């Protein structure tokens, strides 16, 4: 029985945070919807405390807004906020790409290729969720290999703001980012061409800033 230990409070908080964040990004909890800690705690099978802690983090992330003693609700999708987030996240992706490319191993490039194959297949199938997951998996290789924890934390914090707008645009008939841009990035990484990899990364993220401007 020694191997069976209580689940740490921090893990419950993180579980609540991730579940609510993902539901907001997926549109399962819509912009403007009022959220209640008791209701979500029951749905998640948790106590109210970790859900309240998750609410606080989500307010900091810009996904929830709260008025004390009145309401907590999902924020609207604001193009200017998405543009700002994309600019920050894009700059950090350029940074980690510059650091990571000289450190990449063949197996890392293989993981990126496999993720792009899944991305392209998901785009063809119109599966936005799968496309965005594959996109994250591809770029996360560079974030992980760079070893820059501050960049990783900031990217993880602000990417959900961007994903909400991407999902909305795709639902309106827009397109996912080109697998061709990913292919160019992967080839630059495979060749160890840092400058070209950074240029392609910048092009990818400028496209996301443009997605916000299109709104």
CSV table of N, CA and C in Angstrom, one decimal, residues 17-123:
chain,number,residue,atom,x,y,z
A,17,UNK,N,-7.5,23.2,-14.1
A,17,UNK,CA,-7.1,24.3,-15.1
A,17,UNK,C,-7.0,23.8,-16.5
A,18,UNK,N,-6.4,22.7,-16.7
A,18,UNK,CA,-6.3,22.2,-18.1
A,18,UNK,C,-7.6,21.8,-18.7
A,19,UNK,N,-8.5,21.2,-17.9
A,19,UNK,CA,-9.8,20.8,-18.4
A,19,UNK,C,-10.7,22.0,-18.8
A,20,UNK,N,-10.7,23.0,-17.9
A,20,UNK,CA,-11.5,24.2,-18.2
A,20,UNK,C,-10.9,25.0,-19.3
A,21,UNK,N,-9.6,25.1,-19.4
A,21,UNK,CA,-8.9,25.8,-20.5
A,21,UNK,C,-9.2,25.2,-21.8
A,22,UNK,N,-9.1,23.8,-21.8
A,22,UNK,CA,-9.4,23.1,-23.1
A,22,UNK,C,-10.8,23.2,-23.5
A,23,UNK,N,-11.7,23.3,-22.6
A,23,UNK,CA,-13.2,23.4,-22.9
A,23,UNK,C,-13.4,24.8,-23.5
A,24,UNK,N,-12.8,25.8,-23.0
A,24,UNK,CA,-12.9,27.2,-23.5
A,24,UNK,C,-12.4,27.3,-24.9
A,25,UNK,N,-11.1,26.7,-25.1
A,25,UNK,CA,-10.5,26.8,-26.4
A,25,UNK,C,-11.3,26.1,-27.4
A,26,UNK,N,-11.9,24.9,-27.1
A,26,UNK,CA,-12.7,24.1,-28.0
A,26,UNK,C,-14.1,24.7,-28.2
A,27,UNK,N,-14.4,25.8,-27.5
A,27,UNK,CA,-15.8,26.4,-27.7
A,27,UNK,C,-16.9,25.6,-26.9
A,28,UNK,N,-16.5,24.6,-26.1
A,28,UNK,CA,-17.5,23.9,-25.4
A,28,UNK,C,-18.1,24.8,-24.3
A,29,UNK,N,-17.3,25.7,-23.8
A,29,UNK,CA,-17.8,26.8,-22.9
A,29,UNK,C,-17.6,28.1,-23.7
A,30,UNK,N,-18.7,28.7,-24.2
A,30,UNK,CA,-18.6,29.7,-25.2
A,30,UNK,C,-18.3,31.1,-24.6
A,31,UNK,N,-17.7,32.0,-25.5
A,31,UNK,CA,-17.5,33.3,-25.0
A,31,UNK,C,-18.7,34.0,-24.4
A,32,UNK,N,-18.5,34.6,-23.2
A,32,UNK,CA,-19.6,35.2,-22.5
A,32,UNK,C,-20.3,34.4,-21.6
A,33,UNK,N,-20.1,33.0,-21.6
A,33,UNK,CA,-20.7,32.1,-20.7
A,33,UNK,C,-20.3,32.3,-19.3
A,34,UNK,N,-21.2,32.4,-18.3
A,34,UNK,CA,-20.9,32.5,-16.9
A,34,UNK,C,-20.5,31.1,-16.4
A,35,UNK,N,-19.4,31.0,-15.7
A,35,UNK,CA,-18.9,29.7,-15.1
A,35,UNK,C,-19.0,29.8,-13.6
A,36,UNK,N,-19.4,28.7,-13.0
A,36,UNK,CA,-19.6,28.6,-11.6
A,36,UNK,C,-18.7,27.5,-11.0
A,37,UNK,N,-18.0,27.8,-10.0
A,37,UNK,CA,-17.1,26.8,-9.4
A,37,UNK,C,-17.8,25.5,-9.0
A,38,UNK,N,-18.9,25.7,-8.3
A,38,UNK,CA,-19.6,24.5,-7.8
A,38,UNK,C,-20.1,23.6,-9.0
A,39,UNK,N,-20.6,24.2,-10.1
A,39,UNK,CA,-21.1,23.4,-11.2
A,39,UNK,C,-19.9,22.6,-11.9
A,40,UNK,N,-18.8,23.4,-12.1
A,40,UNK,CA,-17.7,22.7,-12.8
A,40,UNK,C,-17.0,21.7,-11.9
A,41,UNK,N,-16.9,22.0,-10.6
A,41,UNK,CA,-16.3,21.0,-9.7
A,41,UNK,C,-17.1,19.7,-9.7
A,42,UNK,N,-18.4,19.8,-9.8
A,42,UNK,CA,-19.2,18.6,-9.9
A,42,UNK,C,-19.0,17.8,-11.2
A,43,UNK,N,-18.9,18.6,-12.3
A,43,UNK,CA,-18.6,17.9,-13.6
A,43,UNK,C,-17.3,17.3,-13.7
A,44,UNK,N,-16.3,17.9,-13.0
A,44,UNK,CA,-14.9,17.4,-13.0
A,44,UNK,C,-14.6,16.4,-11.9
A,45,UNK,N,-15.6,16.2,-11.0
A,45,UNK,CA,-15.4,15.3,-9.9
A,45,UNK,C,-14.3,15.8,-8.9
A,46,UNK,N,-14.3,17.1,-8.7
A,46,UNK,CA,-13.3,17.7,-7.8
A,46,UNK,C,-14.0,18.5,-6.8
A,47,UNK,N,-13.3,19.0,-5.8
A,47,UNK,CA,-13.9,19.9,-4.8
A,47,UNK,C,-13.8,21.3,-5.5
A,48,UNK,N,-14.4,22.3,-4.8
A,48,UNK,CA,-14.5,23.6,-5.4
A,48,UNK,C,-13.1,24.3,-5.3
A,49,UNK,N,-12.3,24.0,-4.4
A,49,UNK,CA,-11.0,24.7,-4.2
A,49,UNK,C,-10.1,24.7,-5.4
A,50,UNK,N,-9.8,23.5,-6.0
A,50,UNK,CA,-8.9,23.5,-7.2
A,50,UNK,C,-9.5,24.2,-8.3
A,51,UNK,N,-10.9,24.2,-8.4
A,51,UNK,CA,-11.6,24.9,-9.5
A,51,UNK,C,-11.4,26.4,-9.3
A,52,UNK,N,-11.6,26.9,-8.1
A,52,UNK,CA,-11.4,28.3,-7.9
A,52,UNK,C,-9.9,28.7,-8.2
A,53,UNK,N,-9.0,27.9,-7.9
A,53,UNK,CA,-7.6,28.2,-8.2
A,53,UNK,C,-7.4,28.2,-9.7
A,54,UNK,N,-8.0,27.3,-10.4
A,54,UNK,CA,-8.0,27.3,-11.8
A,54,UNK,C,-8.6,28.6,-12.4
A,55,UNK,N,-9.7,29.0,-11.9
A,55,UNK,CA,-10.3,30.2,-12.4
A,55,UNK,C,-9.3,31.4,-12.3
A,56,UNK,N,-8.6,31.5,-11.1
A,56,UNK,CA,-7.7,32.6,-11.0
A,56,UNK,C,-6.6,32.6,-12.0
A,57,UNK,N,-6.1,31.4,-12.4
A,57,UNK,CA,-5.1,31.3,-13.4
A,57,UNK,C,-5.6,31.7,-14.8
A,58,UNK,N,-6.9,31.2,-15.0
A,58,UNK,CA,-7.5,31.5,-16.3
A,58,UNK,C,-7.8,33.0,-16.5
A,59,UNK,N,-8.1,33.7,-15.4
A,59,UNK,CA,-8.2,35.1,-15.5
A,59,UNK,C,-6.9,35.8,-15.8
A,60,UNK,N,-5.8,35.3,-15.2
A,60,UNK,CA,-4.5,35.8,-15.6
A,60,UNK,C,-4.2,35.6,-17.0
A,61,UNK,N,-4.6,34.4,-17.6
A,61,UNK,CA,-4.3,34.1,-18.9
A,61,UNK,C,-5.2,34.8,-20.0
A,62,UNK,N,-6.2,35.5,-19.5
A,62,UNK,CA,-7.1,36.2,-20.4
A,62,UNK,C,-8.3,35.4,-20.9
A,63,UNK,N,-8.5,34.2,-20.4
A,63,UNK,CA,-9.6,33.4,-20.9
A,63,UNK,C,-10.8,33.6,-20.1
A,64,UNK,N,-10.7,34.0,-18.9
A,64,UNK,CA,-11.8,34.4,-18.0
A,64,UNK,C,-11.7,35.8,-17.5
A,65,UNK,N,-12.9,36.4,-17.2
A,65,UNK,CA,-12.9,37.7,-16.6
A,65,UNK,C,-13.8,37.6,-15.4
A,66,UNK,N,-13.5,38.3,-14.3
A,66,UNK,CA,-14.2,38.1,-13.1
A,66,UNK,C,-14.5,39.5,-12.4
A,67,UNK,N,-15.7,39.6,-11.9
A,67,UNK,CA,-16.1,40.8,-11.1
A,67,UNK,C,-16.4,40.2,-9.7
A,68,UNK,N,-15.7,40.6,-8.7
A,68,UNK,CA,-15.9,40.0,-7.3
A,68,UNK,C,-17.3,40.1,-6.9
A,69,UNK,N,-17.8,39.0,-6.3
A,69,UNK,CA,-19.1,38.9,-5.8
A,69,UNK,C,-20.2,39.1,-6.8
A,70,UNK,N,-19.8,39.0,-8.1
A,70,UNK,CA,-20.8,39.1,-9.1
A,70,UNK,C,-20.8,38.0,-10.1
A,71,UNK,N,-19.7,37.8,-10.9
A,71,UNK,CA,-19.7,36.8,-11.9
A,71,UNK,C,-18.2,36.5,-12.3
A,72,UNK,N,-18.1,35.3,-12.9
A,72,UNK,CA,-16.9,34.9,-13.6
A,72,UNK,C,-17.4,34.4,-14.9
A,73,UNK,N,-16.8,34.9,-16.0
A,73,UNK,CA,-17.3,34.5,-17.3
A,73,UNK,C,-16.2,34.4,-18.3
A,74,UNK,N,-16.5,33.7,-19.4
A,74,UNK,CA,-15.5,33.5,-20.5
A,74,UNK,C,-15.3,34.8,-21.2
A,75,UNK,N,-14.1,35.2,-21.5
A,75,UNK,CA,-13.9,36.4,-22.2
A,75,UNK,C,-14.3,36.3,-23.7
A,76,UNK,N,-14.7,37.4,-24.3
A,76,UNK,CA,-14.9,37.3,-25.8
A,76,UNK,C,-13.6,37.1,-26.5
A,77,UNK,N,-13.7,36.7,-27.8
A,77,UNK,CA,-12.5,36.6,-28.6
A,77,UNK,C,-12.2,37.9,-29.2
A,78,UNK,N,-11.2,38.6,-28.8
A,78,UNK,CA,-10.8,39.9,-29.2
A,78,UNK,C,-9.6,39.9,-30.1
A,79,UNK,N,-9.8,40.3,-31.3
A,79,UNK,CA,-8.7,40.2,-32.3
A,79,UNK,C,-7.4,40.9,-31.8
A,80,UNK,N,-7.5,42.0,-31.2
A,80,UNK,CA,-6.3,42.8,-30.8
A,80,UNK,C,-5.6,42.0,-29.8
A,81,UNK,N,-6.3,41.3,-28.9
A,81,UNK,CA,-5.6,40.5,-27.8
A,81,UNK,C,-4.9,39.3,-28.5
A,82,UNK,N,-5.5,38.7,-29.5
A,82,UNK,CA,-4.9,37.6,-30.2
A,82,UNK,C,-3.7,38.0,-31.0
A,83,UNK,N,-3.8,39.2,-31.6
A,83,UNK,CA,-2.6,39.7,-32.3
A,83,UNK,C,-1.5,40.0,-31.4
A,84,UNK,N,-1.7,40.5,-30.2
A,84,UNK,CA,-0.7,40.8,-29.2
A,84,UNK,C,-0.1,39.4,-28.8
A,85,UNK,N,-0.9,38.5,-28.5
A,85,UNK,CA,-0.4,37.1,-28.1
A,85,UNK,C,0.4,36.5,-29.2
A,86,UNK,N,-0.1,36.6,-30.4
A,86,UNK,CA,0.6,36.0,-31.5
A,86,UNK,C,2.0,36.6,-31.7
A,87,UNK,N,2.1,37.9,-31.5
A,87,UNK,CA,3.4,38.6,-31.6
A,87,UNK,C,4.4,38.1,-30.6
A,88,UNK,N,3.9,37.9,-29.4
A,88,UNK,CA,4.8,37.5,-28.3
A,88,UNK,C,5.2,36.0,-28.5
A,89,UNK,N,4.2,35.2,-28.8
A,89,UNK,CA,4.4,33.7,-29.0
A,89,UNK,C,5.3,33.5,-30.2
A,90,UNK,N,5.1,34.3,-31.2
A,90,UNK,CA,5.9,34.2,-32.4
A,90,UNK,C,7.4,34.5,-32.2
A,91,UNK,N,7.6,35.6,-31.4
A,91,UNK,CA,9.0,36.0,-31.1
A,91,UNK,C,9.7,34.9,-30.3
A,92,UNK,N,8.9,34.3,-29.4
A,92,UNK,CA,9.5,33.2,-28.6
A,92,UNK,C,9.8,32.0,-29.4
A,93,UNK,N,8.9,31.7,-30.4
A,93,UNK,CA,9.2,30.6,-31.2
A,93,UNK,C,10.5,30.8,-32.1
A,94,UNK,N,10.6,32.1,-32.5
A,94,UNK,CA,11.9,32.4,-33.2
A,94,UNK,C,13.1,32.2,-32.3
A,95,UNK,N,13.0,32.6,-31.1
A,95,UNK,CA,14.1,32.4,-30.1
A,95,UNK,C,14.4,30.9,-29.9
A,96,UNK,N,13.4,30.1,-29.6
A,96,UNK,CA,13.7,28.7,-29.4
A,96,UNK,C,14.2,28.0,-30.6
A,97,UNK,N,13.7,28.4,-31.8
A,97,UNK,CA,14.2,27.8,-33.0
A,97,UNK,C,15.7,28.1,-33.2
A,98,UNK,N,16.1,29.3,-32.9
A,98,UNK,CA,17.5,29.7,-33.1
A,98,UNK,C,18.3,28.8,-32.1
A,99,UNK,N,17.8,28.6,-30.9
A,99,UNK,CA,18.6,27.8,-29.9
A,99,UNK,C,18.6,26.3,-30.3
A,100,UNK,N,17.4,25.9,-30.7
A,100,UNK,CA,17.2,24.4,-30.9
A,100,UNK,C,17.9,23.8,-32.1
A,101,UNK,N,17.8,24.5,-33.2
A,101,UNK,CA,18.3,23.9,-34.5
A,101,UNK,C,19.6,23.3,-34.4
A,102,UNK,N,20.6,23.9,-33.8
A,102,UNK,CA,22.0,23.2,-33.7
A,102,UNK,C,22.0,22.0,-32.8
A,103,UNK,N,20.9,21.9,-32.0
A,103,UNK,CA,20.9,20.8,-31.0
A,103,UNK,C,20.0,19.6,-31.5
A,104,UNK,N,19.3,19.8,-32.6
A,104,UNK,CA,18.4,18.8,-33.0
A,104,UNK,C,19.1,17.5,-33.4
A,105,UNK,N,18.5,16.3,-33.1
A,105,UNK,CA,19.0,15.0,-33.5
A,105,UNK,C,18.1,14.5,-34.6
A,106,UNK,N,18.5,13.5,-35.3
A,106,UNK,CA,17.7,13.0,-36.4
A,106,UNK,C,16.3,12.6,-35.9
A,107,UNK,N,16.2,12.0,-34.7
A,107,UNK,CA,14.9,11.5,-34.2
A,107,UNK,C,14.0,12.7,-34.0
A,108,UNK,N,14.6,13.9,-33.6
A,108,UNK,CA,13.7,15.0,-33.4
A,108,UNK,C,13.1,15.5,-34.7
A,109,UNK,N,13.9,15.5,-35.8
A,109,UNK,CA,13.4,15.9,-37.1
A,109,UNK,C,12.3,14.9,-37.5
A,110,UNK,N,12.5,13.6,-37.2
A,110,UNK,CA,11.6,12.6,-37.6
A,110,UNK,C,10.2,12.8,-36.9
A,111,UNK,N,10.3,13.2,-35.6
A,111,UNK,CA,9.1,13.5,-34.9
A,111,UNK,C,8.3,14.7,-35.5
A,112,UNK,N,9.1,15.7,-35.9
A,112,UNK,CA,8.5,16.9,-36.6
A,112,UNK,C,7.8,16.4,-37.9
A,113,UNK,N,8.5,15.6,-38.7
A,113,UNK,CA,7.9,15.1,-40.0
A,113,UNK,C,6.6,14.3,-39.7
A,114,UNK,N,6.6,13.5,-38.7
A,114,UNK,CA,5.4,12.7,-38.4
A,114,UNK,C,4.3,13.6,-38.0
A,115,UNK,N,4.6,14.6,-37.2
A,115,UNK,CA,3.6,15.6,-36.8
A,115,UNK,C,3.0,16.3,-38.0
A,116,UNK,N,3.9,16.7,-38.9
A,116,UNK,CA,3.4,17.4,-40.1
A,116,UNK,C,2.5,16.5,-41.0
A,117,UNK,N,2.9,15.2,-41.1
A,117,UNK,CA,2.0,14.3,-41.8
A,117,UNK,C,0.6,14.2,-41.2
A,118,UNK,N,0.6,14.2,-39.8
A,118,UNK,CA,-0.7,14.2,-39.2
A,118,UNK,C,-1.5,15.5,-39.4
A,119,UNK,N,-0.7,16.6,-39.4
A,119,UNK,CA,-1.3,17.9,-39.6
A,119,UNK,C,-2.0,18.0,-41.0
A,120,UNK,N,-1.2,17.5,-42.0
A,120,UNK,CA,-1.7,17.6,-43.4
A,120,UNK,C,-2.9,16.7,-43.6
A,121,UNK,N,-2.9,15.5,-43.0
A,121,UNK,CA,-4.0,14.6,-43.1
A,121,UNK,C,-5.3,15.2,-42.4
A,122,UNK,N,-5.1,15.8,-41.2
A,122,UNK,CA,-6.2,16.4,-40.5
A,122,UNK,C,-6.8,17.6,-41.3
A,123,UNK,N,-5.9,18.4,-41.9
A,123,UNK,CA,-6.4,19.5,-42.7
A,123,UNK,C,-7.3,19.0,-43.8
